[in-house]
Short mmCIF file of C-alpha atoms and ligand atoms in Angstrom, two decimals:
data_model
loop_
_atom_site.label_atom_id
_atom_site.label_comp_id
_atom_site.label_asym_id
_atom_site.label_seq_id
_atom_site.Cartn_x
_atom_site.Cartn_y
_atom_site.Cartn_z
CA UNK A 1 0.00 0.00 0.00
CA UNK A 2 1.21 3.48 -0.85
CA UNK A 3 0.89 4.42 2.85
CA UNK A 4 3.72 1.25 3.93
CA UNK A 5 6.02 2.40 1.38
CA UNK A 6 9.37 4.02 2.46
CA UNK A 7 10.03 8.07 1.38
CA UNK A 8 12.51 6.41 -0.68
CA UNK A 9 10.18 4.34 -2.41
CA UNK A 10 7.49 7.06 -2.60
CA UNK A 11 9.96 9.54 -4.10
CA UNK A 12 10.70 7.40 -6.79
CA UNK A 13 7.40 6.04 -7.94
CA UNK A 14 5.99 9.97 -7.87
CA UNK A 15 8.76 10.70 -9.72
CA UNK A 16 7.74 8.99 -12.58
CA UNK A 17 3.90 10.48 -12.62
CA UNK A 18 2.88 13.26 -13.51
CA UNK A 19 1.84 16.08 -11.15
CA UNK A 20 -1.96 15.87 -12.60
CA UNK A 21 -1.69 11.73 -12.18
CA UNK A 22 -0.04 12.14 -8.77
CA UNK A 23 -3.06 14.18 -7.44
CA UNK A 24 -5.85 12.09 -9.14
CA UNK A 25 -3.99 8.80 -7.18
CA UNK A 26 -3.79 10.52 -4.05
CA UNK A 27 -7.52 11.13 -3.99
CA UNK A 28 -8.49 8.25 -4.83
CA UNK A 29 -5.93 5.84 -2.66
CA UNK A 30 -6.62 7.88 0.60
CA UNK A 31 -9.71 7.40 0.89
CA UNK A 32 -10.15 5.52 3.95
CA UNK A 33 -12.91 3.32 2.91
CA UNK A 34 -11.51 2.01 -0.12
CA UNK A 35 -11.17 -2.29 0.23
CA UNK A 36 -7.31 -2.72 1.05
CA UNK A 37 -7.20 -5.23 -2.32
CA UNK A 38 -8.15 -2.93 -4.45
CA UNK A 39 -5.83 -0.29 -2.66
CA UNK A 40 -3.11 -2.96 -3.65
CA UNK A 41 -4.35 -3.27 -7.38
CA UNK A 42 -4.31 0.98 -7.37
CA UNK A 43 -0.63 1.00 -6.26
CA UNK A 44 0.14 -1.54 -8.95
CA UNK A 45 -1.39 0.31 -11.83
CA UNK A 46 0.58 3.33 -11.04
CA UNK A 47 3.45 1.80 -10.65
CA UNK A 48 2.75 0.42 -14.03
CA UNK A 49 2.77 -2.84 -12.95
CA UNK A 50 0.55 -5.72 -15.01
CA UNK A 51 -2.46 -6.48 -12.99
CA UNK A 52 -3.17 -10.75 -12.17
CA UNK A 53 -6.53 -12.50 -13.36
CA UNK A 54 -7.59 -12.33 -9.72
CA UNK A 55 -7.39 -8.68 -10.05
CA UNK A 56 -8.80 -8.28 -12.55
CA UNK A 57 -12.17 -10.33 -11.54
CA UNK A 58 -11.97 -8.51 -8.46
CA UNK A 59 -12.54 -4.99 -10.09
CA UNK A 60 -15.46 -6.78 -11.92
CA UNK A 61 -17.00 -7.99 -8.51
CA UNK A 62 -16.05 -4.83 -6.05
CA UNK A 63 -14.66 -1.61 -8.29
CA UNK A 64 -16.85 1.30 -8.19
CA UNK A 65 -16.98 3.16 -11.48
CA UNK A 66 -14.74 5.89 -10.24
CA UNK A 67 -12.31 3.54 -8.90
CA UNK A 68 -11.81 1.55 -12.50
CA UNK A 69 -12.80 4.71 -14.37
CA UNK A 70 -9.94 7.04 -12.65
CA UNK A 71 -7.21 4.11 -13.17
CA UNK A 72 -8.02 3.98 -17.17
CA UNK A 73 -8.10 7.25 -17.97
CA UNK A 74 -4.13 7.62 -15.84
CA UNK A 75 -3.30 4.74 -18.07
CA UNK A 76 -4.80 5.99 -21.15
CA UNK A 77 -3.29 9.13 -20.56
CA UNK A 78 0.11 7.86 -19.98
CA UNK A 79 -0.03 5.76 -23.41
CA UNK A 80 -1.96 8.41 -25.44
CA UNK A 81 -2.72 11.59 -23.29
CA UNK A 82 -5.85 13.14 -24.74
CA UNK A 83 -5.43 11.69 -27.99
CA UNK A 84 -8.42 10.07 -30.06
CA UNK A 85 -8.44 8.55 -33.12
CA UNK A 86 -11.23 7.67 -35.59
CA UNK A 87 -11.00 6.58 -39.44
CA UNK A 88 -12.88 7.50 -42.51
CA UNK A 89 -13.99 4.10 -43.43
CA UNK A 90 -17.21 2.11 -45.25
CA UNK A 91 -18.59 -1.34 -44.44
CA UNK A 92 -19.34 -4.37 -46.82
CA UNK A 93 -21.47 -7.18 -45.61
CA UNK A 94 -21.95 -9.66 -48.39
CA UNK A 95 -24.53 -11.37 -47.22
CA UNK A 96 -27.05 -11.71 -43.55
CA UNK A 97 -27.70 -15.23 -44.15
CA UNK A 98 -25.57 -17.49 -42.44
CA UNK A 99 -25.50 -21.38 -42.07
CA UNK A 100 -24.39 -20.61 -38.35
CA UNK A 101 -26.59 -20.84 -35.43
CA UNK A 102 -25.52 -18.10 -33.41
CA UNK A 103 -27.77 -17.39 -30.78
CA UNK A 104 -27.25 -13.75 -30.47
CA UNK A 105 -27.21 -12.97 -33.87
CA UNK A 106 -30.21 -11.48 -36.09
CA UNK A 107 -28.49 -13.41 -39.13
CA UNK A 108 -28.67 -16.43 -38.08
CA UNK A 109 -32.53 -17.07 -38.62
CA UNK A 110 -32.65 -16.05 -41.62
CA UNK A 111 -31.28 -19.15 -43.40
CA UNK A 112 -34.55 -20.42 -42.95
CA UNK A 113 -36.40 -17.46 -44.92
CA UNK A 114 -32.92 -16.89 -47.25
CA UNK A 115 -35.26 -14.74 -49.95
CA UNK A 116 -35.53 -12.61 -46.80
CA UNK A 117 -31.79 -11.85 -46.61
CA UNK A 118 -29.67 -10.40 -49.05
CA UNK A 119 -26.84 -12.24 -50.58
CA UNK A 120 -25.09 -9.73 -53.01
CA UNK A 121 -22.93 -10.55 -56.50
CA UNK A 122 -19.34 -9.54 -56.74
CA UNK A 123 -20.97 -6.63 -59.29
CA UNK A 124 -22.94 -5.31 -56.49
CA UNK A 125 -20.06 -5.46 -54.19
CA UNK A 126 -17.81 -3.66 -56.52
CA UNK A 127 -20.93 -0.94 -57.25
CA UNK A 128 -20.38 -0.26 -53.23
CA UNK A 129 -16.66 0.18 -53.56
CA UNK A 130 -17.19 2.60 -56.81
CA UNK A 131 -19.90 4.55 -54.50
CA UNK A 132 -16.81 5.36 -52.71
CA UNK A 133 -15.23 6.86 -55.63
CA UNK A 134 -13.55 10.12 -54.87
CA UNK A 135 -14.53 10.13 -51.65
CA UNK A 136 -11.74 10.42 -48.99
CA UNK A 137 -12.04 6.75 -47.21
CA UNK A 138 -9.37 4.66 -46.67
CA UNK A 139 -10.72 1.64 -45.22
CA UNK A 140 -13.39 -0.89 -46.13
CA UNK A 141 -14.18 -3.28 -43.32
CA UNK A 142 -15.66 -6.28 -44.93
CA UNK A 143 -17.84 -8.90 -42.72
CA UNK A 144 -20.89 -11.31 -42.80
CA UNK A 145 -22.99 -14.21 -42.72
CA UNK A 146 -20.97 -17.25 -43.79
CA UNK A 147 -22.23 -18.83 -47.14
CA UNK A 148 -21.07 -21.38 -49.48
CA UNK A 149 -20.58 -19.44 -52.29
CA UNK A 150 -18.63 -16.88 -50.40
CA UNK A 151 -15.64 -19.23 -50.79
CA UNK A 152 -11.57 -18.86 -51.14
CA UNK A 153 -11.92 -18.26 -54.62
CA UNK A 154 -14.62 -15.39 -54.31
CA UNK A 155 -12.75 -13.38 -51.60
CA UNK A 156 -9.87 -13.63 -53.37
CA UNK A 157 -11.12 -12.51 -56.69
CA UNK A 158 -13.60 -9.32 -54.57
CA UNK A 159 -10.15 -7.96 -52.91
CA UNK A 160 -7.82 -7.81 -56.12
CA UNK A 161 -10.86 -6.53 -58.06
CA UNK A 162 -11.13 -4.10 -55.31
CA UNK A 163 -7.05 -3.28 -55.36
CA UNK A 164 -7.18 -3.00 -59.12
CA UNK A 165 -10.57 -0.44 -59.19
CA UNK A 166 -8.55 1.48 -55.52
CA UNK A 167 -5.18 0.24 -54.44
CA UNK A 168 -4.75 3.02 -51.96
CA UNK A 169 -7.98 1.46 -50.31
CA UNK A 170 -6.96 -0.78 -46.90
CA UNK A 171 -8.90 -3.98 -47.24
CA UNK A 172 -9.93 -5.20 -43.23
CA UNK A 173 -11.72 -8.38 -44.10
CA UNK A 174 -13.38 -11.23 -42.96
CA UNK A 175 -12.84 -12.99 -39.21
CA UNK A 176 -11.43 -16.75 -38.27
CA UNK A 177 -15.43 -17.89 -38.89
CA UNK A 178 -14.97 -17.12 -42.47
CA UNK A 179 -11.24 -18.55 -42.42
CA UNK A 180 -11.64 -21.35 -40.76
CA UNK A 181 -14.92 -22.49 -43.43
CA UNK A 182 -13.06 -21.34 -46.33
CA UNK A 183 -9.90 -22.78 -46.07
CA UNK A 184 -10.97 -26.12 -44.75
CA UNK A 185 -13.24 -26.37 -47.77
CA UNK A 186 -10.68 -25.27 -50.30
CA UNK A 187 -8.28 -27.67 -48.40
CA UNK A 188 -5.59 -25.37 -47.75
CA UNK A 189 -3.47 -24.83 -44.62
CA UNK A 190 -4.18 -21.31 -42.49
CA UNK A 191 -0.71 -20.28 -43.78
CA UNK A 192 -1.36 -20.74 -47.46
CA UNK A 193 -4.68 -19.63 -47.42
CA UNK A 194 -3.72 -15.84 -45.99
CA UNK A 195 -0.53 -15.88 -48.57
CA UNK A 196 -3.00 -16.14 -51.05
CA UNK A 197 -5.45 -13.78 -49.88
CA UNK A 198 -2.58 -11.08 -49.39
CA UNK A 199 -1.43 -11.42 -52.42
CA UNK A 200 -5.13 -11.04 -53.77
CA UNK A 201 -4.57 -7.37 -51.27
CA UNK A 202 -6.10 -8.86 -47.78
CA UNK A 203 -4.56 -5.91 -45.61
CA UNK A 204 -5.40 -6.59 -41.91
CA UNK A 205 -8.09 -8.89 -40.30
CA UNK A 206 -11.30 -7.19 -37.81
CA UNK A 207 -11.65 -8.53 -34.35
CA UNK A 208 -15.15 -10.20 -35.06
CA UNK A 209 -16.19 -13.71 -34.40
CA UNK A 210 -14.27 -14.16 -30.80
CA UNK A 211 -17.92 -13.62 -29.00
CA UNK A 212 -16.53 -15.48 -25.51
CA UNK A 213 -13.58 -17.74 -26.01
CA UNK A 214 -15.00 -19.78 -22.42
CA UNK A 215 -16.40 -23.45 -24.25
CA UNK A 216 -19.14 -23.64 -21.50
CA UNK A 217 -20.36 -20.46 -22.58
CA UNK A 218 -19.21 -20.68 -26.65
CA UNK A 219 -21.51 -23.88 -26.86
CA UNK A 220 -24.48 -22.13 -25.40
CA UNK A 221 -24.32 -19.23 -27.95
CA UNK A 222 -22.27 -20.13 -30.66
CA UNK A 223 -21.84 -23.80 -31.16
CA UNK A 224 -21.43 -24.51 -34.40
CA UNK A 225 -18.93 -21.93 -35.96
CA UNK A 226 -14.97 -22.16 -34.92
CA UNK A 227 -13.56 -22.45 -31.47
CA UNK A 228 -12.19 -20.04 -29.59
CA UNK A 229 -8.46 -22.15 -29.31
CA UNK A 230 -9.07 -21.81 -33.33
CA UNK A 231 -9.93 -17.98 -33.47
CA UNK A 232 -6.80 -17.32 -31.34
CA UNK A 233 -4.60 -20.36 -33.89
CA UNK A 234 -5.67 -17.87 -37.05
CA UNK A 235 -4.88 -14.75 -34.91
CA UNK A 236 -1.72 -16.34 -34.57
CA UNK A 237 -1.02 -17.38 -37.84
CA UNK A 238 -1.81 -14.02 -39.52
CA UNK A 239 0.19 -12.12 -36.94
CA UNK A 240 3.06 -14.69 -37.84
CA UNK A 241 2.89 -13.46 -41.38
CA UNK A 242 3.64 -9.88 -39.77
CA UNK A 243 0.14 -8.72 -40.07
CA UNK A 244 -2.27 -6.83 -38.06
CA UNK A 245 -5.19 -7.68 -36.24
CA UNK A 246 -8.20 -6.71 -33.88
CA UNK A 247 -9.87 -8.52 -30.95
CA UNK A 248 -13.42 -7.76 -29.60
CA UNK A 249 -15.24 -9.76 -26.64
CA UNK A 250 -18.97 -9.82 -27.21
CA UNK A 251 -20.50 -9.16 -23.39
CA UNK A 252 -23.05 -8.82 -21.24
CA UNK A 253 -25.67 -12.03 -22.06
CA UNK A 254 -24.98 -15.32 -19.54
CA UNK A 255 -21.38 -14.65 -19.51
CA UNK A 256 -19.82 -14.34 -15.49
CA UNK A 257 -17.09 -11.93 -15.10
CA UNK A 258 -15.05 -15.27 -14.74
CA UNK A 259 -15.17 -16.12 -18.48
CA UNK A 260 -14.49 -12.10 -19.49
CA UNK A 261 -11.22 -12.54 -17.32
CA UNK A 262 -10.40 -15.66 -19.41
CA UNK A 263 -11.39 -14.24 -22.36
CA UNK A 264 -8.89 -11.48 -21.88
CA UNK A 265 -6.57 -13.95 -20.52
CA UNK A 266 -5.97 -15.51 -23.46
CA UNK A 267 -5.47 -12.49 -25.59
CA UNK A 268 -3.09 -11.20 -23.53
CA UNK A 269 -1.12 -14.24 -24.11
CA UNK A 270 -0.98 -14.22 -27.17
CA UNK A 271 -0.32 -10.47 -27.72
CA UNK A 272 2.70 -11.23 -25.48
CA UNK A 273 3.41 -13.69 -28.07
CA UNK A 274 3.37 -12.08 -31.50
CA UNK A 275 2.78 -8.45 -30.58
CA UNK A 276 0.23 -8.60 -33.63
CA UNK A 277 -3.11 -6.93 -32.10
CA UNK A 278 -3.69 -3.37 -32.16
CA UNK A 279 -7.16 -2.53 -30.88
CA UNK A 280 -9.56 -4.29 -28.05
CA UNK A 281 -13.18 -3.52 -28.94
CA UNK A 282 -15.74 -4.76 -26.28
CA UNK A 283 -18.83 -5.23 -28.08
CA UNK A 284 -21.89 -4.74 -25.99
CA UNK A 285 -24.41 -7.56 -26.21
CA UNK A 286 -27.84 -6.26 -27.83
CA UNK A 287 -31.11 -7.98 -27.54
CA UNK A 288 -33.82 -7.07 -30.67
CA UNK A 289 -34.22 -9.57 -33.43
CA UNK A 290 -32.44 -12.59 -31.84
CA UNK A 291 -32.65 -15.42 -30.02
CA UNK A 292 -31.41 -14.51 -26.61
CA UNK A 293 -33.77 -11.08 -26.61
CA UNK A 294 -34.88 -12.57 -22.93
CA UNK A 295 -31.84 -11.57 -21.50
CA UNK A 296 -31.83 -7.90 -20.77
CA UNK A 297 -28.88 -5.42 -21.82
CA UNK A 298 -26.33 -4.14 -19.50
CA UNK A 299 -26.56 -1.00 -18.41
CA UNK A 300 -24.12 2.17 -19.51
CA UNK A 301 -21.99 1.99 -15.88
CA UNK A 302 -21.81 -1.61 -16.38
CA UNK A 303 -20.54 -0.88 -20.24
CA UNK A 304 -17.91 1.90 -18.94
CA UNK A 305 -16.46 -0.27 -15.92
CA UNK A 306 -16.43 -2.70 -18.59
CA UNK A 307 -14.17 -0.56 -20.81
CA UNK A 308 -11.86 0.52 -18.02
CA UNK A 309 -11.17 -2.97 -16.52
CA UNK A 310 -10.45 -3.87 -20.23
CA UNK A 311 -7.74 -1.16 -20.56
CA UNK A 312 -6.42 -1.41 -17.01
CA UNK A 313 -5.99 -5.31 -17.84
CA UNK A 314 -4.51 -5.45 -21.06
CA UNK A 315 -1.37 -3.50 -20.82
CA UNK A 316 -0.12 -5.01 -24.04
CA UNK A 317 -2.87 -3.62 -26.04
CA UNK A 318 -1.93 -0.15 -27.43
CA UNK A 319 -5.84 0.52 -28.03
CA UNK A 320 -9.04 0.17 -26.55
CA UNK A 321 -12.03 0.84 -29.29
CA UNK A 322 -15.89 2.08 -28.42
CA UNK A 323 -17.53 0.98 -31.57
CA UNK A 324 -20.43 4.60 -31.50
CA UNK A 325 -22.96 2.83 -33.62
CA UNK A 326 -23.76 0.18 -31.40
CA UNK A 327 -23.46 2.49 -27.77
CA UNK A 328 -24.57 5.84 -29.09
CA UNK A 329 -22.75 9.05 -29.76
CA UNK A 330 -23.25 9.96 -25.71
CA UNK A 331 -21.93 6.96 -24.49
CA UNK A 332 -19.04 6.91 -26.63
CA UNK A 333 -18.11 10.28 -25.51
CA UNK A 334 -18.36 9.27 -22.14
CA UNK A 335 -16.12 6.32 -22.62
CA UNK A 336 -13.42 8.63 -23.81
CA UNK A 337 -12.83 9.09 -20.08
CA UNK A 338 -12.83 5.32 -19.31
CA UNK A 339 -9.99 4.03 -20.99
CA UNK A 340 -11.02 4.23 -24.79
CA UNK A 341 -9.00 6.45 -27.14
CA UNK A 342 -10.32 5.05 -30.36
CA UNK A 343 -13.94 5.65 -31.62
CA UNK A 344 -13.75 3.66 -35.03
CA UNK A 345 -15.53 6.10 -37.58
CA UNK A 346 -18.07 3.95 -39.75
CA UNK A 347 -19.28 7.00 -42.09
CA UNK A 348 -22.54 5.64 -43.71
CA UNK A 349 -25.23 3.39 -43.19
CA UNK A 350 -24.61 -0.16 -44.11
CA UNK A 351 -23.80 -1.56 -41.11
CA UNK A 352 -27.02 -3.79 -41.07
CA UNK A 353 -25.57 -6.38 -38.31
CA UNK A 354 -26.06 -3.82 -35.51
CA UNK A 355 -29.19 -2.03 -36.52
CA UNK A 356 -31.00 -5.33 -36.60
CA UNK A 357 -29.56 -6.27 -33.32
CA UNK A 358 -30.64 -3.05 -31.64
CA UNK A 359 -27.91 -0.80 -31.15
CA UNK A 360 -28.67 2.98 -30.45
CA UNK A 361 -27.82 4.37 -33.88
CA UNK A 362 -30.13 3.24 -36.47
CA UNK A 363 -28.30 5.49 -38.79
CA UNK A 364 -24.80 5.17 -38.14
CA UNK A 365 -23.85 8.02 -39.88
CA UNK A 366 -21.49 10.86 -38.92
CA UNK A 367 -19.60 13.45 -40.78
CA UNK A 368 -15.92 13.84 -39.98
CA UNK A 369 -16.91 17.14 -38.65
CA UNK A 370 -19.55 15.74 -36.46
CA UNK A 371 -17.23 13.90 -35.35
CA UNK A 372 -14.22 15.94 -34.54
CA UNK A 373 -16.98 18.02 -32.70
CA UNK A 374 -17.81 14.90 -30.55
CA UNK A 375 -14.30 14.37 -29.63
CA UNK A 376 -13.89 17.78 -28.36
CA UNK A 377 -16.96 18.57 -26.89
CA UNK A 378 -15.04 16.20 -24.24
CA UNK A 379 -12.02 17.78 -23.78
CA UNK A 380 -10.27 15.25 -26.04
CA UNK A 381 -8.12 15.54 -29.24
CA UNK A 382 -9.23 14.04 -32.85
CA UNK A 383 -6.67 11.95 -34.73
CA UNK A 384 -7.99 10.94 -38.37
CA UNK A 385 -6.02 8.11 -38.51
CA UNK A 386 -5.53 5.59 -41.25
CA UNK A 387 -6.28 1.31 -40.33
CA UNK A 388 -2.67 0.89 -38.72
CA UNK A 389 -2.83 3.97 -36.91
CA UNK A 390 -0.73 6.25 -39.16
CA UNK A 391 -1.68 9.85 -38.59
CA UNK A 392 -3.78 11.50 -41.54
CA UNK A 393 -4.84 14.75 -39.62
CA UNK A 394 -4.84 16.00 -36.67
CA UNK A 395 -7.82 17.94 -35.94
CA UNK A 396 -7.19 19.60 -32.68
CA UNK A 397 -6.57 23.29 -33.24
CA UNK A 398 -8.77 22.63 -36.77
CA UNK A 399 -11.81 24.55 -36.75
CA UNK A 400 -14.69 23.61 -39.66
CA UNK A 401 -16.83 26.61 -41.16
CA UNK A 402 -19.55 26.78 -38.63
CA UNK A 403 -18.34 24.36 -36.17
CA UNK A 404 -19.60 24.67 -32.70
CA UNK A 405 -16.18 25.46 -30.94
CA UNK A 406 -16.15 23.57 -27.21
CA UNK A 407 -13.93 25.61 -24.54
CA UNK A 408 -13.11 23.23 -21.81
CA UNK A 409 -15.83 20.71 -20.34
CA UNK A 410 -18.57 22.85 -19.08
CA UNK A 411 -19.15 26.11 -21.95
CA UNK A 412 -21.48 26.12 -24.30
CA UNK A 413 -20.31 25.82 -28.05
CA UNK A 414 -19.58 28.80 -29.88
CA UNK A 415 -20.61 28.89 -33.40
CA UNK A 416 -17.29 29.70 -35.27
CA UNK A 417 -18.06 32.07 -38.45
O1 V47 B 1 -18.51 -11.11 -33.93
C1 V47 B 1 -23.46 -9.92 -33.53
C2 V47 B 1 -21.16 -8.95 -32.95
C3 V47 B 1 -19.38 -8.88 -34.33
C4 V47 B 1 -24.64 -8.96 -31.98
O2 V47 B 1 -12.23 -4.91 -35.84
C5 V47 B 1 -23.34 -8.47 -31.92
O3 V47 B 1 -12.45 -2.78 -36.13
C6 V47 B 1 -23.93 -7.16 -30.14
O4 V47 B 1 -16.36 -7.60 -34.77
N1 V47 B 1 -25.19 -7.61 -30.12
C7 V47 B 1 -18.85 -8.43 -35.68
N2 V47 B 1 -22.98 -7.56 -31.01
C8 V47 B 1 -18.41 -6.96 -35.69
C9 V47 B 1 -17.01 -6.71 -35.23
C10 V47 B 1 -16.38 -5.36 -35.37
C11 V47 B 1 -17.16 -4.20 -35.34
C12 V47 B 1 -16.53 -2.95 -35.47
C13 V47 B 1 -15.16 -2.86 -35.65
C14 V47 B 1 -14.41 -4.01 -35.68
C15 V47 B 1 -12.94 -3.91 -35.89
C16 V47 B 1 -15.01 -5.27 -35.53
O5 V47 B 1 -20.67 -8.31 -34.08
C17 V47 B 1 -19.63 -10.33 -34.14
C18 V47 B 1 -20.49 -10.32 -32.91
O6 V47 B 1 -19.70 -10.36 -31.76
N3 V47 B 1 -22.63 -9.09 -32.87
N4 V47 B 1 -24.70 -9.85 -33.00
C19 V47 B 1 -25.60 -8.51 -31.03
N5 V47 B 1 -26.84 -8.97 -30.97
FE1 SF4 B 2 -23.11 -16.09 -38.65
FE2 SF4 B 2 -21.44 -14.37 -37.52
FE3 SF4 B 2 -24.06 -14.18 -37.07
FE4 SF4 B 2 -22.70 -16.22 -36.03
S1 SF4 B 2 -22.39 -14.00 -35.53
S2 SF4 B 2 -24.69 -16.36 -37.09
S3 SF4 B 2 -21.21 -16.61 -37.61
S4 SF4 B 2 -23.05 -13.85 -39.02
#
């Protein structure tokens, strides 16, 4: 405990904070009531010491939303002070039919009424990517049901169609479901299925399709698509091959803190092992149009303490993503103060997988603008950033034609003429 430790001792670890961290940890280790283990886990995250499992289950079952809140945002600030990045990017889902049974998913039904889905043609997918045409994206995230005809062949042919028509354009596609069906049916190894697929222009690979890595709880809701042990093999793999990749944890359904700690667990392993992952993106669990809509949602402190256990935990992670369309434009603001310093950026309106679940934004769109101005109606500052986190512009002393200009927390906007 801070109070035990010698002047000597105290000297030095102060020496290394900041005067504005120093006075935050003070507050908030003093106070008298606080449980002496979490006092313990307090001292260890600013001493920038990795927190255990146990620790990290223990801020799930006792942390207060200061306590967790006040520890990510030191930690945040020390890897990224008030910077906060988005990207200009535009989403592909091939199809919403899916031969998989997941239970939380609104796709899933609907390979009993397929002529209800959509299942588009490489034309139509290509018609998407011209839509984009002079526009200034430079991502497309690509993600769906899993089909047959969606096989190794067809994603290989979409992405160098896409490279040929845009090779500036970052291709983020598909998720170990996909992989794992694909290249078991075209008989190839992990390995030589991504060499082809990169060579087809495959650029990075989303975090999708991890859901809860726990079995007990992966049978319940997602039986039938690939392990967790085989999400985190083709993780492995790709990050092998020098690429880069996300990680998401889908949570708050039948989950116990328990299985989020092991879920983490074995992420941070494996970032300590290749380095490869850039971004954690905790995906709240949303409950229209599926088969687990009994189960009522989490609520927003739940889905901040969520965020800020998530960054205090994974050290190794540089970034901790709110996805906005699924927790609203407030909430994502909010997190900005929990840990996150990434706010994706999805610019239109084709991100069906969410809307159908339920998530706050039925149209997920935002103009850069709108959302520069979100970023620093919190104090923060807006990166554009490209998919491997390459500055584009920085928007902080930027000021739009008739942006509302935010001074400090508290003041109302300005409009800037
Ligand atoms: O794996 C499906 C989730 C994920 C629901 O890497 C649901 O930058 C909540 O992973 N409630 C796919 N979530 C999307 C994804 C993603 C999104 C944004 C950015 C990135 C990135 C990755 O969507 C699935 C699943 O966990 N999902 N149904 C639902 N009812
Ligand atoms: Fe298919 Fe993915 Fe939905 Fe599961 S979560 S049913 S794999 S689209």
């Amino acid at each position: 405990m801070l109070a035990n430790r010698t002047s000597a001792e105290l000297l030095l670890l102060s020496s290394r904070m900041t005067m504005n961290e120093q006075s935050t940890l003070n507050a908030l280790l003093q106070d008298p009531l606080l449980d002496p283990a979490l006092h313990a886990i307090g001292v260890s995250v600013a001493e920038g010491r990795r927190i255990s499992d146990d620790d990290a289950l223990l801020l799930y079952e006792k942390a207060p939303l200061a306590f967790v809140g006040t520890l990510a945002n030191i930690i945040r600030e020390r890897k990224h002070g008030g910077k906060t990045y988005f990207n200009r990017n535009f989403h592909i889902e091939p199809t919403n039919v899916c031969i998989y049974t997941c239970q939380f998913c609104s796709y899933s039904r609907l390979i009993k009424q397929r002529e209800d889905g959509w299942e588009y043609s490489m034309d139509d997918m290509m018609d998407m990517v011209k839509a984009y045409d002079g526009e200034p994206v430079t991502e497309v995230h690509i993600v769906g049901g899993v089909m047959p005809q969606y096989n190794l062949t067809f994603y290989k042919d979409l992405f160098s169609r896409i490279k040929a028509h845009r090779p500036d354009l970052h291709i983020k596609g598909l998720t170990p479901v996909e992989y794992y069906y694909i290249f078991k049916k075209a008989k190839v190894s992990y390995e030589e299925g991504f060499r082809q697929l990169i060579e087809a222009g495959l650029d990075s690979m989303p975090g999708g399709g991890a859901e809860i890595f726990h079995p007990d709880i992966r049978q319940q809701i997602a039986s039938d698509k690939c392990t967790g042990e085989q999400w985190l093999d083709i993780h492995r793999v790709w990050h092998q091959l020098g690429k880069r990749s996300n990680a998401t944890i889908l949570y708050g359904h039948i989950e116990s803190y328990a299985h989020r700690v092991d879920h983490m667990a074995r992420l941070r392993q494996l970032q300590d092992e290749t380095g490869g992952f850039q971004t954690f993106i905790p995906l709240k669990f949303r409950n229209q149009d599926n088969q687990m809509s009994h189960i009522r949602e989490v609520t927003t402190v739940e889905d901040l303490r969520n965020y800020a256990i998530s960054r205090i935990y994974l050290d190794n992670f540089d970034h901790i993503k709110a996805y906005w369309p699924m927790i609203g434009r407030s909430v994502a603001q909010m997190s900005l103060a929990f840990g996150v310093d990434d706010i994706d950026g999805t610019i239109d309106d084709t991100t069906k997988i969410y809307s159908m679940a339920g998530s706050e934004e039925q149209n997920p769109a935002l103009s850069t603008k709108d959302l520069v101005q979100l970023i620093k109606a919190v104090g923060r500052q807006p990166l554009e950033r490209d998919t491997l986190y390459g500055i584009i512009m920085d928007y902080t002393d930027h000021v739009f034609p008739d942006e509302e200009v935010y001074r400090g927390y508290t003041a109302l906007p300005v409009v800037q003429r």
